Amino acid sequence: MNSAREPLTVYPFYPAELEVRRVGDWIRKLVGLFRFGVPATIADRGTTRKEIIEPGAFDFAIDSPTHEIHLLVGHDFDKPLASKLGGSLRFWRRRKRAFGVDDSEVLEFEADLPPPETRPEYINELARQVESGLVGGVSPGFRIPPPSVVQGAEVLKPEPGNPSVMVRHIRAAVLYELSIVTRPAYADTEVELRAMFGAQAEPPEDPAPSPIAKPRYWL
């Protein structure tokens, strides 16, 4: 099995802010927001660890014109929602007020979903779950490049106020999928389902790209 398609870990539950907006029933977009710099506690095979994804960690995957990123349901490649190279998944890096915190650094995505008459039932089910508040947030699937490729891609730092606990800080990672999940490892995520007639919503302002490594490293 391709390791890129294996779930990273078991994701504990953290509540997330969710919102559904409707202006009709014809065109639907799934919109999400991921906040950088938020600590997560990951449980895996009886052990726990803490990690933080730092701003800019996913820049390579986002900026590369040839690197694919999939949007999935529950880290399942048999349940795709959209893809970056397919043109149905877009990303923006922004600074904004999010989750009650001013000037947060966030990654936003917007996915075009298939028309209702052609979409698989699992997408309809996901839409219903988002609307009813049953979906908990967004979880990233990524790989850490080896030190021979990127120095300092991940580092361990003592937890503030608790120096005996080491927190894994992810500075550079190859993002290959984002998943809509009911139990996200990162609490500060937000998903909303937009339904619109005809006119497209104005996309967020797109800051200038800031790649973290040359594309030749991770292709």
PDB file of N, CA and C in Angstrom, residues 107-144:
ATOM      1  N   LEU A 107      -4.968  28.861   6.979  1.00  0.00           N
ATOM      2  CA  LEU A 107      -5.046  28.313   5.630  1.00  0.00           C
ATOM      3  C   LEU A 107      -6.519  28.084   5.330  1.00  0.00           C
ATOM      4  N   GLU A 108      -7.010  28.722   4.279  1.00  0.00           N
ATOM      5  CA  GLU A 108      -8.398  28.537   3.863  1.00  0.00           C
ATOM      6  C   GLU A 108      -8.437  27.718   2.579  1.00  0.00           C
ATOM      7  N   PHE A 109      -9.478  26.929   2.437  1.00  0.00           N
ATOM      8  CA  PHE A 109      -9.666  26.201   1.186  1.00  0.00           C
ATOM      9  C   PHE A 109     -11.105  26.339   0.733  1.00  0.00           C
ATOM     10  N   GLU A 110     -11.289  26.188  -0.565  1.00  0.00           N
ATOM     11  CA  GLU A 110     -12.623  26.218  -1.167  1.00  0.00           C
ATOM     12  C   GLU A 110     -12.702  25.094  -2.185  1.00  0.00           C
ATOM     13  N   ALA A 111     -13.709  24.241  -2.053  1.00  0.00           N
ATOM     14  CA  ALA A 111     -13.865  23.086  -2.932  1.00  0.00           C
ATOM     15  C   ALA A 111     -15.182  23.165  -3.684  1.00  0.00           C
ATOM     16  N   ASP A 112     -15.126  22.918  -4.988  1.00  0.00           N
ATOM     17  CA  ASP A 112     -16.329  22.808  -5.804  1.00  0.00           C
ATOM     18  C   ASP A 112     -16.830  21.368  -5.733  1.00  0.00           C
ATOM     19  N   LEU A 113     -18.050  21.183  -5.287  1.00  0.00           N
ATOM     20  CA  LEU A 113     -18.635  19.846  -5.226  1.00  0.00           C
ATOM     21  C   LEU A 113     -19.397  19.546  -6.512  1.00  0.00           C
ATOM     22  N   PRO A 114     -19.502  18.273  -6.895  1.00  0.00           N
ATOM     23  CA  PRO A 114     -20.249  17.920  -8.107  1.00  0.00           C
ATOM     24  C   PRO A 114     -21.712  18.332  -7.987  1.00  0.00           C
ATOM     25  N   PRO A 115     -22.397  18.493  -9.116  1.00  0.00           N
ATOM     26  CA  PRO A 115     -23.836  18.799  -9.075  1.00  0.00           C
ATOM     27  C   PRO A 115     -24.586  17.718  -8.306  1.00  0.00           C
ATOM     28  N   PRO A 116     -25.672  18.082  -7.628  1.00  0.00           N
ATOM     29  CA  PRO A 116     -26.403  17.101  -6.811  1.00  0.00           C
ATOM     30  C   PRO A 116     -26.828  15.862  -7.580  1.00  0.00           C
ATOM     31  N   GLU A 117     -27.168  16.015  -8.863  1.00  0.00           N
ATOM     32  CA  GLU A 117     -27.677  14.867  -9.616  1.00  0.00           C
ATOM     33  C   GLU A 117     -26.585  13.876 -10.005  1.00  0.00           C
ATOM     34  N   THR A 118     -25.302  14.274  -9.900  1.00  0.00           N
ATOM     35  CA  THR A 118     -24.217  13.374 -10.297  1.00  0.00           C
ATOM     36  C   THR A 118     -23.285  13.008  -9.149  1.00  0.00           C
ATOM     37  N   ARG A 119     -23.429  13.625  -8.006  1.00  0.00           N
ATOM     38  CA  ARG A 119     -22.483  13.377  -6.921  1.00  0.00           C
ATOM     39  C   ARG A 119     -22.798  12.065  -6.208  1.00  0.00           C
ATOM     40  N   PRO A 120     -21.764  11.385  -5.702  1.00  0.00           N
ATOM     41  CA  PRO A 120     -21.980  10.155  -4.932  1.00  0.00           C
ATOM     42  C   PRO A 120     -22.745  10.439  -3.644  1.00  0.00           C
ATOM     43  N   GLU A 121     -23.364   9.405  -3.115  1.00  0.00           N
ATOM     44  CA  GLU A 121     -24.189   9.584  -1.921  1.00  0.00           C
ATOM     45  C   GLU A 121     -23.367  10.021  -0.711  1.00  0.00           C
ATOM     46  N   TYR A 122     -22.091   9.601  -0.632  1.00  0.00           N
ATOM     47  CA  TYR A 122     -21.306   9.990   0.540  1.00  0.00           C
ATOM     48  C   TYR A 122     -21.091  11.498   0.587  1.00  0.00           C
ATOM     49  N   ILE A 123     -21.108  12.181  -0.564  1.00  0.00           N
ATOM     50  CA  ILE A 123     -20.992  13.640  -0.559  1.00  0.00           C
ATOM     51  C   ILE A 123     -22.280  14.262  -0.049  1.00  0.00           C
ATOM     52  N   ASN A 124     -23.412  13.711  -0.476  1.00  0.00           N
ATOM     53  CA  ASN A 124     -24.691  14.196   0.055  1.00  0.00           C
ATOM     54  C   ASN A 124     -24.764  14.002   1.572  1.00  0.00           C
ATOM     55  N   GLU A 125     -24.270  12.862   2.033  1.00  0.00           N
ATOM     56  CA  GLU A 125     -24.273  12.595   3.469  1.00  0.00           C
ATOM     57  C   GLU A 125     -23.375  13.584   4.208  1.00  0.00           C
ATOM     58  N   LEU A 126     -22.206  13.871   3.633  1.00  0.00           N
ATOM     59  CA  LEU A 126     -21.317  14.850   4.249  1.00  0.00           C
ATOM     60  C   LEU A 126     -21.983  16.215   4.322  1.00  0.00           C
ATOM     61  N   ALA A 127     -22.661  16.611   3.235  1.00  0.00           N
ATOM     62  CA  ALA A 127     -23.353  17.901   3.226  1.00  0.00           C
ATOM     63  C   ALA A 127     -24.385  17.968   4.343  1.00  0.00           C
ATOM     64  N   ARG A 128     -25.119  16.877   4.537  1.00  0.00           N
ATOM     65  CA  ARG A 128     -26.114  16.853   5.614  1.00  0.00           C
ATOM     66  C   ARG A 128     -25.444  16.943   6.986  1.00  0.00           C
ATOM     67  N   GLN A 129     -24.296  16.282   7.132  1.00  0.00           N
ATOM     68  CA  GLN A 129     -23.590  16.318   8.410  1.00  0.00           C
ATOM     69  C   GLN A 129     -23.044  17.707   8.709  1.00  0.00           C
ATOM     70  N   VAL A 130     -22.528  18.390   7.686  1.00  0.00           N
ATOM     71  CA  VAL A 130     -22.037  19.753   7.883  1.00  0.00           C
ATOM     72  C   VAL A 130     -23.184  20.663   8.288  1.00  0.00           C
ATOM     73  N   GLU A 131     -24.304  20.525   7.586  1.00  0.00           N
ATOM     74  CA  GLU A 131     -25.467  21.367   7.879  1.00  0.00           C
ATOM     75  C   GLU A 131     -26.008  21.134   9.286  1.00  0.00           C
ATOM     76  N   SER A 132     -25.925  19.909   9.765  1.00  0.00           N
ATOM     77  CA  SER A 132     -26.479  19.582  11.079  1.00  0.00           C
ATOM     78  C   SER A 132     -25.466  19.738  12.209  1.00  0.00           C
ATOM     79  N   GLY A 133     -24.228  20.091  11.863  1.00  0.00           N
ATOM     80  CA  GLY A 133     -23.210  20.302  12.882  1.00  0.00           C
ATOM     81  C   GLY A 133     -22.561  19.043  13.404  1.00  0.00           C
ATOM     82  N   LEU A 134     -22.656  17.936  12.658  1.00  0.00           N
ATOM     83  CA  LEU A 134     -22.086  16.674  13.114  1.00  0.00           C
ATOM     84  C   LEU A 134     -20.628  16.500  12.725  1.00  0.00           C
ATOM     85  N   VAL A 135     -20.137  17.302  11.782  1.00  0.00           N
ATOM     86  CA  VAL A 135     -18.748  17.202  11.340  1.00  0.00           C
ATOM     87  C   VAL A 135     -17.899  18.131  12.193  1.00  0.00           C
ATOM     88  N   GLY A 136     -16.773  17.615  12.698  1.00  0.00           N
ATOM     89  CA  GLY A 136     -16.006  18.362  13.680  1.00  0.00           C
ATOM     90  C   GLY A 136     -14.943  19.291  13.162  1.00  0.00           C
ATOM     91  N   GLY A 137     -14.448  19.116  11.942  1.00  0.00           N
ATOM     92  CA  GLY A 137     -13.400  20.013  11.474  1.00  0.00           C
ATOM     93  C   GLY A 137     -12.581  19.442  10.348  1.00  0.00           C
ATOM     94  N   VAL A 138     -11.323  19.871  10.274  1.00  0.00           N
ATOM     95  CA  VAL A 138     -10.419  19.516   9.183  1.00  0.00           C
ATOM     96  C   VAL A 138      -9.146  18.923   9.766  1.00  0.00           C
ATOM     97  N   SER A 139      -8.642  17.835   9.164  1.00  0.00           N
ATOM     98  CA  SER A 139      -7.380  17.232   9.580  1.00  0.00           C
ATOM     99  C   SER A 139      -6.457  17.113   8.377  1.00  0.00           C
ATOM    100  N   PRO A 140      -5.217  17.568   8.495  1.00  0.00           N
ATOM    101  CA  PRO A 140      -4.275  17.480   7.378  1.00  0.00           C
ATOM    102  C   PRO A 140      -3.548  16.143   7.353  1.00  0.00           C
ATOM    103  N   GLY A 141      -3.312  15.626   6.155  1.00  0.00           N
ATOM    104  CA  GLY A 141      -2.459  14.463   5.965  1.00  0.00           C
ATOM    105  C   GLY A 141      -1.171  14.922   5.310  1.00  0.00           C
ATOM    106  N   PHE A 142      -0.026  14.606   5.907  1.00  0.00           N
ATOM    107  CA  PHE A 142       1.241  15.132   5.392  1.00  0.00           C
ATOM    108  C   PHE A 142       2.384  14.186   5.725  1.00  0.00           C
ATOM    109  N   ARG A 143       3.515  14.402   5.069  1.00  0.00           N
ATOM    110  CA  ARG A 143       4.750  13.687   5.353  1.00  0.00           C
ATOM    111  C   ARG A 143       5.843  14.706   5.661  1.00  0.00           C
ATOM    112  N   ILE A 144       6.761  14.331   6.528  1.00  0.00           N
ATOM    113  CA  ILE A 144       7.897  15.181   6.863  1.00  0.00           C
ATOM    114  C   ILE A 144       9.058  14.834   5.935  1.00  0.00           C
TER     115      ILE A 144
END
